[in-house]
PDB file of N, CA and C in Angstrom:
ATOM      1  N   MET A  23     -52.562   8.720  26.930  1.00  0.00           N
ATOM      2  CA  MET A  23     -51.862   8.041  25.797  1.00  0.00           C
ATOM      3  C   MET A  23     -50.393   7.927  26.026  1.00  0.00           C
ATOM      4  N   ALA A  24     -49.908   6.711  25.781  1.00  0.00           N
ATOM      5  CA  ALA A  24     -48.586   6.426  26.080  1.00  0.00           C
ATOM      6  C   ALA A  24     -47.755   6.622  24.783  1.00  0.00           C
ATOM      7  N   VAL A  25     -46.497   7.066  24.915  1.00  0.00           N
ATOM      8  CA  VAL A  25     -45.553   7.535  23.750  1.00  0.00           C
ATOM      9  C   VAL A  25     -44.680   6.130  23.676  1.00  0.00           C
ATOM     10  N   GLU A  26     -44.791   5.499  22.488  1.00  0.00           N
ATOM     11  CA  GLU A  26     -43.759   4.441  22.288  1.00  0.00           C
ATOM     12  C   GLU A  26     -42.581   4.797  21.410  1.00  0.00           C
ATOM     13  N   HIS A  27     -41.463   4.326  22.039  1.00  0.00           N
ATOM     14  CA  HIS A  27     -40.254   4.791  21.183  1.00  0.00           C
ATOM     15  C   HIS A  27     -39.593   3.286  20.671  1.00  0.00           C
ATOM     16  N   ASN A  28     -39.401   3.289  19.422  1.00  0.00           N
ATOM     17  CA  ASN A  28     -38.745   2.108  18.783  1.00  0.00           C
ATOM     18  C   ASN A  28     -37.306   2.380  18.721  1.00  0.00           C
ATOM     19  N   MET A  29     -36.815   1.724  19.662  1.00  0.00           N
ATOM     20  CA  MET A  29     -35.200   1.958  19.880  1.00  0.00           C
ATOM     21  C   MET A  29     -34.554   0.710  19.271  1.00  0.00           C
ATOM     22  N   GLN A  30     -33.711   0.752  18.390  1.00  0.00           N
ATOM     23  CA  GLN A  30     -32.970  -0.328  17.835  1.00  0.00           C
ATOM     24  C   GLN A  30     -31.581  -0.359  18.329  1.00  0.00           C
ATOM     25  N   SER A  31     -31.266  -1.191  19.164  1.00  0.00           N
ATOM     26  CA  SER A  31     -29.849  -1.044  19.647  1.00  0.00           C
ATOM     27  C   SER A  31     -29.011  -1.982  18.773  1.00  0.00           C
ATOM     28  N   SER A  32     -27.712  -1.353  18.870  1.00  0.00           N
ATOM     29  CA  SER A  32     -26.649  -2.077  17.850  1.00  0.00           C
ATOM     30  C   SER A  32     -25.454  -2.256  18.899  1.00  0.00           C
ATOM     31  N   THR A  33     -25.002  -3.578  18.796  1.00  0.00           N
ATOM     32  CA  THR A  33     -23.652  -3.800  19.611  1.00  0.00           C
ATOM     33  C   THR A  33     -22.566  -3.187  18.791  1.00  0.00           C
ATOM     34  N   ILE A  34     -21.526  -3.301  19.307  1.00  0.00           N
ATOM     35  CA  ILE A  34     -20.440  -2.750  18.709  1.00  0.00           C
ATOM     36  C   ILE A  34     -19.884  -3.824  17.510  1.00  0.00           C
ATOM     37  N   VAL A  35     -20.266  -5.166  17.963  1.00  0.00           N
ATOM     38  CA  VAL A  35     -19.981  -6.069  16.907  1.00  0.00           C
ATOM     39  C   VAL A  35     -20.826  -5.887  15.678  1.00  0.00           C
ATOM     40  N   ASP A  36     -21.940  -5.552  15.828  1.00  0.00           N
ATOM     41  CA  ASP A  36     -22.904  -5.239  14.688  1.00  0.00           C
ATOM     42  C   ASP A  36     -22.414  -3.995  13.767  1.00  0.00           C
ATOM     43  N   VAL A  37     -21.990  -2.970  14.539  1.00  0.00           N
ATOM     44  CA  VAL A  37     -21.393  -1.830  13.857  1.00  0.00           C
ATOM     45  C   VAL A  37     -20.075  -2.098  13.245  1.00  0.00           C
ATOM     46  N   LEU A  38     -19.253  -2.927  13.766  1.00  0.00           N
ATOM     47  CA  LEU A  38     -18.035  -3.277  13.165  1.00  0.00           C
ATOM     48  C   LEU A  38     -18.238  -4.175  11.820  1.00  0.00           C
ATOM     49  N   GLU A  39     -19.146  -5.038  12.079  1.00  0.00           N
ATOM     50  CA  GLU A  39     -19.506  -5.858  10.685  1.00  0.00           C
ATOM     51  C   GLU A  39     -19.937  -5.080   9.738  1.00  0.00           C
ATOM     52  N   LYS A  40     -20.876  -4.132   9.878  1.00  0.00           N
ATOM     53  CA  LYS A  40     -21.202  -3.205   8.902  1.00  0.00           C
ATOM     54  C   LYS A  40     -20.105  -2.491   8.245  1.00  0.00           C
ATOM     55  N   ILE A  41     -19.181  -1.915   9.202  1.00  0.00           N
ATOM     56  CA  ILE A  41     -18.040  -1.042   8.543  1.00  0.00           C
ATOM     57  C   ILE A  41     -17.207  -1.928   7.779  1.00  0.00           C
ATOM     58  N   LEU A  42     -16.826  -3.189   8.282  1.00  0.00           N
ATOM     59  CA  LEU A  42     -15.877  -4.066   7.387  1.00  0.00           C
ATOM     60  C   LEU A  42     -16.566  -4.518   6.068  1.00  0.00           C
ATOM     61  N   ASP A  43     -17.767  -4.786   6.191  1.00  0.00           N
ATOM     62  CA  ASP A  43     -18.558  -5.228   4.965  1.00  0.00           C
ATOM     63  C   ASP A  43     -18.697  -4.107   3.852  1.00  0.00           C
ATOM     64  N   LYS A  44     -18.821  -2.764   4.341  1.00  0.00           N
ATOM     65  CA  LYS A  44     -19.084  -1.761   3.282  1.00  0.00           C
ATOM     66  C   LYS A  44     -17.814  -0.936   3.213  1.00  0.00           C
ATOM     67  N   GLY A  45     -17.104  -0.899   4.190  1.00  0.00           N
ATOM     68  CA  GLY A  45     -15.629  -0.231   4.112  1.00  0.00           C
ATOM     69  C   GLY A  45     -15.931   1.518   4.473  1.00  0.00           C
ATOM     70  N   VAL A  46     -15.002   2.049   5.008  1.00  0.00           N
ATOM     71  CA  VAL A  46     -14.993   3.318   5.374  1.00  0.00           C
ATOM     72  C   VAL A  46     -13.679   3.980   5.069  1.00  0.00           C
ATOM     73  N   VAL A  47     -13.758   5.251   4.498  1.00  0.00           N
ATOM     74  CA  VAL A  47     -12.587   5.932   4.015  1.00  0.00           C
ATOM     75  C   VAL A  47     -12.581   7.193   4.751  1.00  0.00           C
ATOM     76  N   ILE A  48     -11.366   7.338   5.394  1.00  0.00           N
ATOM     77  CA  ILE A  48     -11.057   8.668   5.956  1.00  0.00           C
ATOM     78  C   ILE A  48     -10.000   9.301   5.460  1.00  0.00           C
ATOM     79  N   ALA A  49     -10.098  10.523   4.941  1.00  0.00           N
ATOM     80  CA  ALA A  49      -9.122  11.337   4.301  1.00  0.00           C
ATOM     81  C   ALA A  49      -8.965  12.760   4.981  1.00  0.00           C
ATOM     82  N   GLY A  50      -7.627  13.120   4.901  1.00  0.00           N
ATOM     83  CA  GLY A  50      -7.376  14.419   5.524  1.00  0.00           C
ATOM     84  C   GLY A  50      -6.029  15.040   5.234  1.00  0.00           C
ATOM     85  N   ASP A  51      -5.884  16.392   5.113  1.00  0.00           N
ATOM     86  CA  ASP A  51      -4.556  16.855   4.774  1.00  0.00           C
ATOM     87  C   ASP A  51      -4.284  17.763   5.962  1.00  0.00           C
ATOM     88  N   ILE A  52      -2.813  17.731   6.407  1.00  0.00           N
ATOM     89  CA  ILE A  52      -2.270  18.437   7.368  1.00  0.00           C
ATOM     90  C   ILE A  52      -1.149  19.452   6.623  1.00  0.00           C
ATOM     91  N   THR A  53      -1.386  20.759   6.647  1.00  0.00           N
ATOM     92  CA  THR A  53      -0.359  21.689   5.974  1.00  0.00           C
ATOM     93  C   THR A  53       0.186  22.494   7.192  1.00  0.00           C
ATOM     94  N   VAL A  54       1.531  22.600   7.209  1.00  0.00           N
ATOM     95  CA  VAL A  54       2.231  23.526   8.025  1.00  0.00           C
ATOM     96  C   VAL A  54       2.901  24.699   7.169  1.00  0.00           C
ATOM     97  N   GLY A  55       2.714  25.738   7.804  1.00  0.00           N
ATOM     98  CA  GLY A  55       3.363  26.943   7.017  1.00  0.00           C
ATOM     99  C   GLY A  55       3.464  28.120   7.931  1.00  0.00           C
ATOM    100  N   ILE A  56       4.439  28.947   7.470  1.00  0.00           N
ATOM    101  CA  ILE A  56       4.718  30.167   8.222  1.00  0.00           C
ATOM    102  C   ILE A  56       4.553  31.209   7.069  1.00  0.00           C
ATOM    103  N   ALA A  57       3.774  32.341   7.714  1.00  0.00           N
ATOM    104  CA  ALA A  57       3.625  33.607   6.826  1.00  0.00           C
ATOM    105  C   ALA A  57       3.192  33.312   5.388  1.00  0.00           C
ATOM    106  N   ASP A  58       2.003  32.521   5.382  1.00  0.00           N
ATOM    107  CA  ASP A  58       1.667  32.104   3.983  1.00  0.00           C
ATOM    108  C   ASP A  58       2.480  31.331   2.967  1.00  0.00           C
ATOM    109  N   VAL A  59       3.534  30.677   3.670  1.00  0.00           N
ATOM    110  CA  VAL A  59       4.459  29.949   2.970  1.00  0.00           C
ATOM    111  C   VAL A  59       4.445  28.435   3.466  1.00  0.00           C
ATOM    112  N   GLU A  60       4.036  27.557   2.607  1.00  0.00           N
ATOM    113  CA  GLU A  60       3.815  26.231   2.884  1.00  0.00           C
ATOM    114  C   GLU A  60       5.062  25.457   2.955  1.00  0.00           C
ATOM    115  N   LEU A  61       5.383  24.917   4.220  1.00  0.00           N
ATOM    116  CA  LEU A  61       6.577  24.423   4.348  1.00  0.00           C
ATOM    117  C   LEU A  61       6.476  22.672   4.477  1.00  0.00           C
ATOM    118  N   LEU A  62       5.290  22.164   4.762  1.00  0.00           N
ATOM    119  CA  LEU A  62       5.026  20.633   4.923  1.00  0.00           C
ATOM    120  C   LEU A  62       3.506  20.352   4.724  1.00  0.00           C
ATOM    121  N   THR A  63       3.298  19.419   3.770  1.00  0.00           N
ATOM    122  CA  THR A  63       1.979  18.947   3.626  1.00  0.00           C
ATOM    123  C   THR A  63       1.955  17.349   3.955  1.00  0.00           C
ATOM    124  N   ILE A  64       1.057  16.884   4.593  1.00  0.00           N
ATOM    125  CA  ILE A  64       0.897  15.596   4.893  1.00  0.00           C
ATOM    126  C   ILE A  64      -0.336  15.082   4.477  1.00  0.00           C
ATOM    127  N   LYS A  65      -0.507  14.092   3.590  1.00  0.00           N
ATOM    128  CA  LYS A  65      -1.949  13.596   3.356  1.00  0.00           C
ATOM    129  C   LYS A  65      -2.026  12.206   3.857  1.00  0.00           C
ATOM    130  N   ILE A  66      -3.151  12.181   4.494  1.00  0.00           N
ATOM    131  CA  ILE A  66      -3.520  11.064   5.283  1.00  0.00           C
ATOM    132  C   ILE A  66      -4.698  10.352   4.533  1.00  0.00           C
ATOM    133  N   ARG A  67      -4.560   9.133   4.278  1.00  0.00           N
ATOM    134  CA  ARG A  67      -5.658   8.347   3.727  1.00  0.00           C
ATOM    135  C   ARG A  67      -5.789   7.210   4.589  1.00  0.00           C
ATOM    136  N   LEU A  68      -6.946   6.663   5.039  1.00  0.00           N
ATOM    137  CA  LEU A  68      -7.181   5.645   5.723  1.00  0.00           C
ATOM    138  C   LEU A  68      -8.349   4.762   5.224  1.00  0.00           C
ATOM    139  N   ILE A  69      -8.368   3.647   4.966  1.00  0.00           N
ATOM    140  CA  ILE A  69      -9.504   2.766   4.778  1.00  0.00           C
ATOM    141  C   ILE A  69      -9.638   1.666   5.652  1.00  0.00           C
ATOM    142  N   VAL A  70     -10.761   1.654   6.155  1.00  0.00           N
ATOM    143  CA  VAL A  70     -11.006   0.363   7.169  1.00  0.00           C
ATOM    144  C   VAL A  70     -12.073  -0.561   6.441  1.00  0.00           C
ATOM    145  N   ALA A  71     -11.614  -1.825   6.093  1.00  0.00           N
ATOM    146  CA  ALA A  71     -12.576  -2.662   5.384  1.00  0.00           C
ATOM    147  C   ALA A  71     -12.079  -4.102   5.560  1.00  0.00           C
ATOM    148  N   SER A  72     -13.001  -5.073   5.363  1.00  0.00           N
ATOM    149  CA  SER A  72     -12.484  -6.542   5.372  1.00  0.00           C
ATOM    150  C   SER A  72     -11.539  -6.780   4.176  1.00  0.00           C
ATOM    151  N   VAL A  73     -10.900  -7.761   4.261  1.00  0.00           N
ATOM    152  CA  VAL A  73      -9.848  -8.212   3.265  1.00  0.00           C
ATOM    153  C   VAL A  73     -10.653  -8.462   1.829  1.00  0.00           C
ATOM    154  N   ASP A  74     -11.820  -9.154   2.005  1.00  0.00           N
ATOM    155  CA  ASP A  74     -12.752  -9.371   0.899  1.00  0.00           C
ATOM    156  C   ASP A  74     -13.046  -8.099   0.104  1.00  0.00           C
ATOM    157  N   LYS A  75     -13.587  -7.152   0.962  1.00  0.00           N
ATOM    158  CA  LYS A  75     -13.955  -5.824   0.406  1.00  0.00           C
ATOM    159  C   LYS A  75     -12.881  -5.139  -0.143  1.00  0.00           C
ATOM    160  N   ALA A  76     -11.753  -5.274   0.363  1.00  0.00           N
ATOM    161  CA  ALA A  76     -10.428  -4.457  -0.161  1.00  0.00           C
ATOM    162  C   ALA A  76     -10.124  -5.066  -1.460  1.00  0.00           C
ATOM    163  N   LYS A  77     -10.144  -6.344  -1.606  1.00  0.00           N
ATOM    164  CA  LYS A  77      -9.838  -7.053  -2.851  1.00  0.00           C
ATOM    165  C   LYS A  77     -10.785  -6.594  -3.806  1.00  0.00           C
ATOM    166  N   GLU A  78     -12.218  -6.649  -3.462  1.00  0.00           N
ATOM    167  CA  GLU A  78     -13.070  -6.250  -4.336  1.00  0.00           C
ATOM    168  C   GLU A  78     -12.934  -4.850  -4.983  1.00  0.00           C
ATOM    169  N   ILE A  79     -12.307  -3.839  -4.305  1.00  0.00           N
ATOM    170  CA  ILE A  79     -12.074  -2.490  -4.713  1.00  0.00           C
ATOM    171  C   ILE A  79     -10.720  -2.460  -5.335  1.00  0.00           C
ATOM    172  N   GLY A  80      -9.963  -3.444  -5.358  1.00  0.00           N
ATOM    173  CA  GLY A  80      -8.740  -3.409  -5.969  1.00  0.00           C
ATOM    174  C   GLY A  80      -7.558  -3.205  -5.087  1.00  0.00           C
ATOM    175  N   MET A  81      -7.668  -3.215  -3.838  1.00  0.00           N
ATOM    176  CA  MET A  81      -6.499  -3.045  -2.972  1.00  0.00           C
ATOM    177  C   MET A  81      -5.963  -4.550  -2.510  1.00  0.00           C
ATOM    178  N   ASP A  82      -4.724  -4.762  -2.904  1.00  0.00           N
ATOM    179  CA  ASP A  82      -4.277  -6.139  -2.516  1.00  0.00           C
ATOM    180  C   ASP A  82      -2.816  -6.038  -2.437  1.00  0.00           C
ATOM    181  N   TRP A  83      -2.246  -4.849  -1.910  1.00  0.00           N
ATOM    182  CA  TRP A  83      -0.706  -4.510  -1.844  1.00  0.00           C
ATOM    183  C   TRP A  83      -0.116  -5.554  -0.911  1.00  0.00           C
ATOM    184  N   TRP A  84      -0.844  -6.212   0.195  1.00  0.00           N
ATOM    185  CA  TRP A  84      -0.138  -6.951   1.216  1.00  0.00           C
ATOM    186  C   TRP A  84       0.189  -8.267   0.463  1.00  0.00           C
ATOM    187  N   GLU A  85      -0.351  -8.800  -0.628  1.00  0.00           N
ATOM    188  CA  GLU A  85      -0.014 -10.067  -1.134  1.00  0.00           C
ATOM    189  C   GLU A  85       1.292 -10.070  -1.719  1.00  0.00           C
ATOM    190  N   ASN A  86       1.715  -8.907  -2.097  1.00  0.00           N
ATOM    191  CA  ASN A  86       3.041  -8.909  -2.863  1.00  0.00           C
ATOM    192  C   ASN A  86       4.222  -8.258  -1.934  1.00  0.00           C
ATOM    193  N   ASP A  87       3.720  -8.009  -0.711  1.00  0.00           N
ATOM    194  CA  ASP A  87       4.967  -7.409   0.385  1.00  0.00           C
ATOM    195  C   ASP A  87       5.795  -8.388   0.787  1.00  0.00           C
ATOM    196  N   PRO A  88       7.081  -8.335   0.615  1.00  0.00           N
ATOM    197  CA  PRO A  88       7.768  -9.468   1.155  1.00  0.00           C
ATOM    198  C   PRO A  88       7.854  -9.548   2.726  1.00  0.00           C
ATOM    199  N   TYR A  89       7.246  -8.624   3.338  1.00  0.00           N
ATOM    200  CA  TYR A  89       7.256  -8.667   4.890  1.00  0.00           C
ATOM    201  C   TYR A  89       5.862  -9.329   5.232  1.00  0.00           C
ATOM    202  N   LEU A  90       4.988  -9.417   4.367  1.00  0.00           N
ATOM    203  CA  LEU A  90       3.727  -9.848   4.779  1.00  0.00           C
ATOM    204  C   LEU A  90       3.169 -11.157   4.084  1.00  0.00           C
ATOM    205  N   SER A  91       3.862 -11.464   3.023  1.00  0.00           N
ATOM    206  CA  SER A  91       3.448 -12.690   2.235  1.00  0.00           C
ATOM    207  C   SER A  91       4.705 -13.297   1.653  1.00  0.00           C
ATOM    208  N   SER A  92       4.435 -14.719   1.395  1.00  0.00           N
ATOM    209  CA  SER A  92       5.481 -15.527   0.927  1.00  0.00           C
ATOM    210  C   SER A  92       5.659 -15.149  -0.697  1.00  0.00           C
ATOM    211  N   LYS A  93       4.534 -14.587  -1.259  1.00  0.00           N
ATOM    212  CA  LYS A  93       4.641 -14.306  -2.675  1.00  0.00           C
ATOM    213  C   LYS A  93       5.592 -13.206  -2.962  1.00  0.00           C
ATOM    214  N   GLY A  94       5.700 -12.276  -1.938  1.00  0.00           N
ATOM    215  CA  GLY A  94       6.861 -11.277  -2.118  1.00  0.00           C
ATOM    216  C   GLY A  94       8.351 -11.638  -1.955  1.00  0.00           C
ATOM    217  N   ALA A  95       8.455 -12.699  -1.458  1.00  0.00           N
ATOM    218  CA  ALA A  95       9.673 -13.424  -1.151  1.00  0.00           C
ATOM    219  C   ALA A  95      10.520 -13.449  -2.531  1.00  0.00           C
ATOM    220  N   ASN A  96       9.922 -13.566  -3.703  1.00  0.00           N
ATOM    221  CA  ASN A  96      10.699 -13.526  -4.956  1.00  0.00           C
ATOM    222  C   ASN A  96      11.533 -12.239  -5.337  1.00  0.00           C
ATOM    223  N   ASN A  97      11.497 -11.265  -4.373  1.00  0.00           N
ATOM    224  CA  ASN A  97      12.383 -10.160  -4.694  1.00  0.00           C
ATOM    225  C   ASN A  97      13.832 -10.316  -4.657  1.00  0.00           C
ATOM    226  N   LYS A  98      14.138 -11.345  -3.844  1.00  0.00           N
ATOM    227  CA  LYS A  98      15.624 -11.722  -3.665  1.00  0.00           C
ATOM    228  C   LYS A  98      16.175 -12.214  -4.994  1.00  0.00           C
ATOM    229  N   ALA A  99      15.376 -13.073  -5.605  1.00  0.00           N
ATOM    230  CA  ALA A  99      15.863 -13.720  -6.975  1.00  0.00           C
ATOM    231  C   ALA A  99      15.877 -12.493  -7.957  1.00  0.00           C
ATOM    232  N   LEU A 100      14.986 -11.623  -8.052  1.00  0.00           N
ATOM    233  CA  LEU A 100      15.101 -10.416  -8.898  1.00  0.00           C
ATOM    234  C   LEU A 100      16.410  -9.529  -8.643  1.00  0.00           C
ATOM    235  N   GLU A 101      16.665  -9.273  -7.443  1.00  0.00           N
ATOM    236  CA  GLU A 101      17.837  -8.573  -6.977  1.00  0.00           C
ATOM    237  C   GLU A 101      19.100  -9.337  -7.433  1.00  0.00           C
ATOM    238  N   GLU A 102      19.112 -10.520  -7.383  1.00  0.00           N
ATOM    239  CA  GLU A 102      20.330 -11.293  -7.732  1.00  0.00           C
ATOM    240  C   GLU A 102      20.491 -11.260  -9.250  1.00  0.00           C
ATOM    241  N   GLU A 103      19.347 -11.510 -10.028  1.00  0.00           N
ATOM    242  CA  GLU A 103      19.386 -11.354 -11.403  1.00  0.00           C
ATOM    243  C   GLU A 103      19.831  -9.908 -11.903  1.00  0.00           C
ATOM    244  N   ASN A 104      19.400  -8.879 -11.112  1.00  0.00           N
ATOM    245  CA  ASN A 104      19.681  -7.428 -11.499  1.00  0.00           C
ATOM    246  C   ASN A 104      21.273  -7.273 -11.346  1.00  0.00           C
ATOM    247  N   LYS A 105      21.810  -7.935 -10.213  1.00  0.00           N
ATOM    248  CA  LYS A 105      23.228  -7.776 -10.086  1.00  0.00           C
ATOM    249  C   LYS A 105      24.051  -8.343 -11.158  1.00  0.00           C
ATOM    250  N   ILE A 106      23.564  -9.560 -11.443  1.00  0.00           N
ATOM    251  CA  ILE A 106      24.296 -10.303 -12.468  1.00  0.00           C
ATOM    252  C   ILE A 106      24.295  -9.474 -13.898  1.00  0.00           C
ATOM    253  N   LEU A 107      23.171  -8.892 -14.086  1.00  0.00           N
ATOM    254  CA  LEU A 107      22.993  -8.168 -15.395  1.00  0.00           C
ATOM    255  C   LEU A 107      23.820  -6.833 -15.395  1.00  0.00           C
ATOM    256  N   HIS A 108      24.017  -6.158 -14.193  1.00  0.00           N
ATOM    257  CA  HIS A 108      24.801  -5.014 -14.174  1.00  0.00           C
ATOM    258  C   HIS A 108      26.181  -5.372 -14.278  1.00  0.00           C
ATOM    259  N   GLU A 109      26.575  -6.533 -13.556  1.00  0.00           N
ATOM    260  CA  GLU A 109      28.132  -6.938 -13.785  1.00  0.00           C
ATOM    261  C   GLU A 109      28.349  -7.285 -15.407  1.00  0.00           C
ATOM    262  N   ARG A 110      27.450  -7.868 -16.026  1.00  0.00           N
ATOM    263  CA  ARG A 110      27.659  -8.248 -17.513  1.00  0.00           C
ATOM    264  C   ARG A 110      27.673  -6.822 -18.357  1.00  0.00           C
ATOM    265  N   LEU A 111      26.916  -5.979 -18.048  1.00  0.00           N
ATOM    266  CA  LEU A 111      26.825  -4.749 -18.701  1.00  0.00           C
ATOM    267  C   LEU A 111      28.185  -4.048 -18.570  1.00  0.00           C
ATOM    268  N   LYS A 112      28.664  -4.021 -17.410  1.00  0.00           N
ATOM    269  CA  LYS A 112      29.745  -3.197 -16.897  1.00  0.00           C
ATOM    270  C   LYS A 112      30.991  -3.964 -17.831  1.00  0.00           C
ATOM    271  N   THR A 113      31.001  -5.110 -17.912  1.00  0.00           N
ATOM    272  CA  THR A 113      31.942  -5.860 -18.471  1.00  0.00           C
ATOM    273  C   THR A 113      31.827  -5.543 -20.144  1.00  0.00           C
ATOM    274  N   LEU A 114      30.775  -5.593 -20.523  1.00  0.00           N
ATOM    275  CA  LEU A 114      30.708  -5.193 -21.997  1.00  0.00           C
ATOM    276  C   LEU A 114      31.127  -3.903 -22.357  1.00  0.00           C
ATOM    277  N   GLU A 115      30.795  -2.932 -21.565  1.00  0.00           N
ATOM    278  CA  GLU A 115      31.190  -1.508 -21.681  1.00  0.00           C
ATOM    279  C   GLU A 115      32.734  -1.505 -21.594  1.00  0.00           C
ATOM    280  N   GLU A 116      33.421  -2.098 -20.777  1.00  0.00           N
ATOM    281  CA  GLU A 116      34.722  -1.971 -20.736  1.00  0.00           C
ATOM    282  C   GLU A 116      35.432  -2.653 -21.989  1.00  0.00           C
ATOM    283  N   LYS A 117      34.796  -3.624 -22.477  1.00  0.00           N
ATOM    284  CA  LYS A 117      35.293  -4.287 -23.781  1.00  0.00           C
ATOM    285  C   LYS A 117      35.220  -3.243 -24.891  1.00  0.00           C
ATOM    286  N   ILE A 118      34.001  -2.544 -25.019  1.00  0.00           N
ATOM    287  CA  ILE A 118      33.853  -1.470 -26.051  1.00  0.00           C
ATOM    288  C   ILE A 118      34.955  -0.349 -25.995  1.00  0.00           C
ATOM    289  N   GLU A 119      35.159   0.126 -24.557  1.00  0.00           N
ATOM    290  CA  GLU A 119      36.035   1.124 -24.349  1.00  0.00           C
ATOM    291  C   GLU A 119      37.533   0.808 -24.735  1.00  0.00           C
ATOM    292  N   THR A 120      37.945  -0.492 -24.569  1.00  0.00           N
ATOM    293  CA  THR A 120      39.386  -0.889 -24.752  1.00  0.00           C
ATOM    294  C   THR A 120      39.445  -0.958 -26.396  1.00  0.00           C
ATOM    295  N   LYS A 121      38.373  -1.309 -27.087  1.00  0.00           N
ATOM    296  CA  LYS A 121      38.638  -1.420 -28.509  1.00  0.00           C
ATOM    297  C   LYS A 121      38.468   0.091 -29.257  1.00  0.00           C
ATOM    298  N   ARG A 122      38.216   1.051 -28.566  1.00  0.00           N
ATOM    299  CA  ARG A 122      38.163   2.274 -29.189  1.00  0.00           C
ATOM    300  C   ARG A 122      39.683   2.937 -29.281  1.00  0.00           C
TER     301      ARG A 122
END
């Protein structure tokens, strides 16, 4: 009587496709301490997923990052507007101080 083994082989491409489609989260904490005194804690969170899956779960931080997207380039205009508003505020405060 022969024993048959049903072996299903997966290539690395198949495995990667499944991981990107479903997503994988890896989480860990590293704590450094001396004599029961915690000195440093590092929290590590890693998600591996396709862009579509990441957007589906609400992760889209790269779309507004000025180094990764043209949408994030609008920060320069906001910085300039903020500078102008600070100068106007300073001028108004100086006028109020001189009237006292």
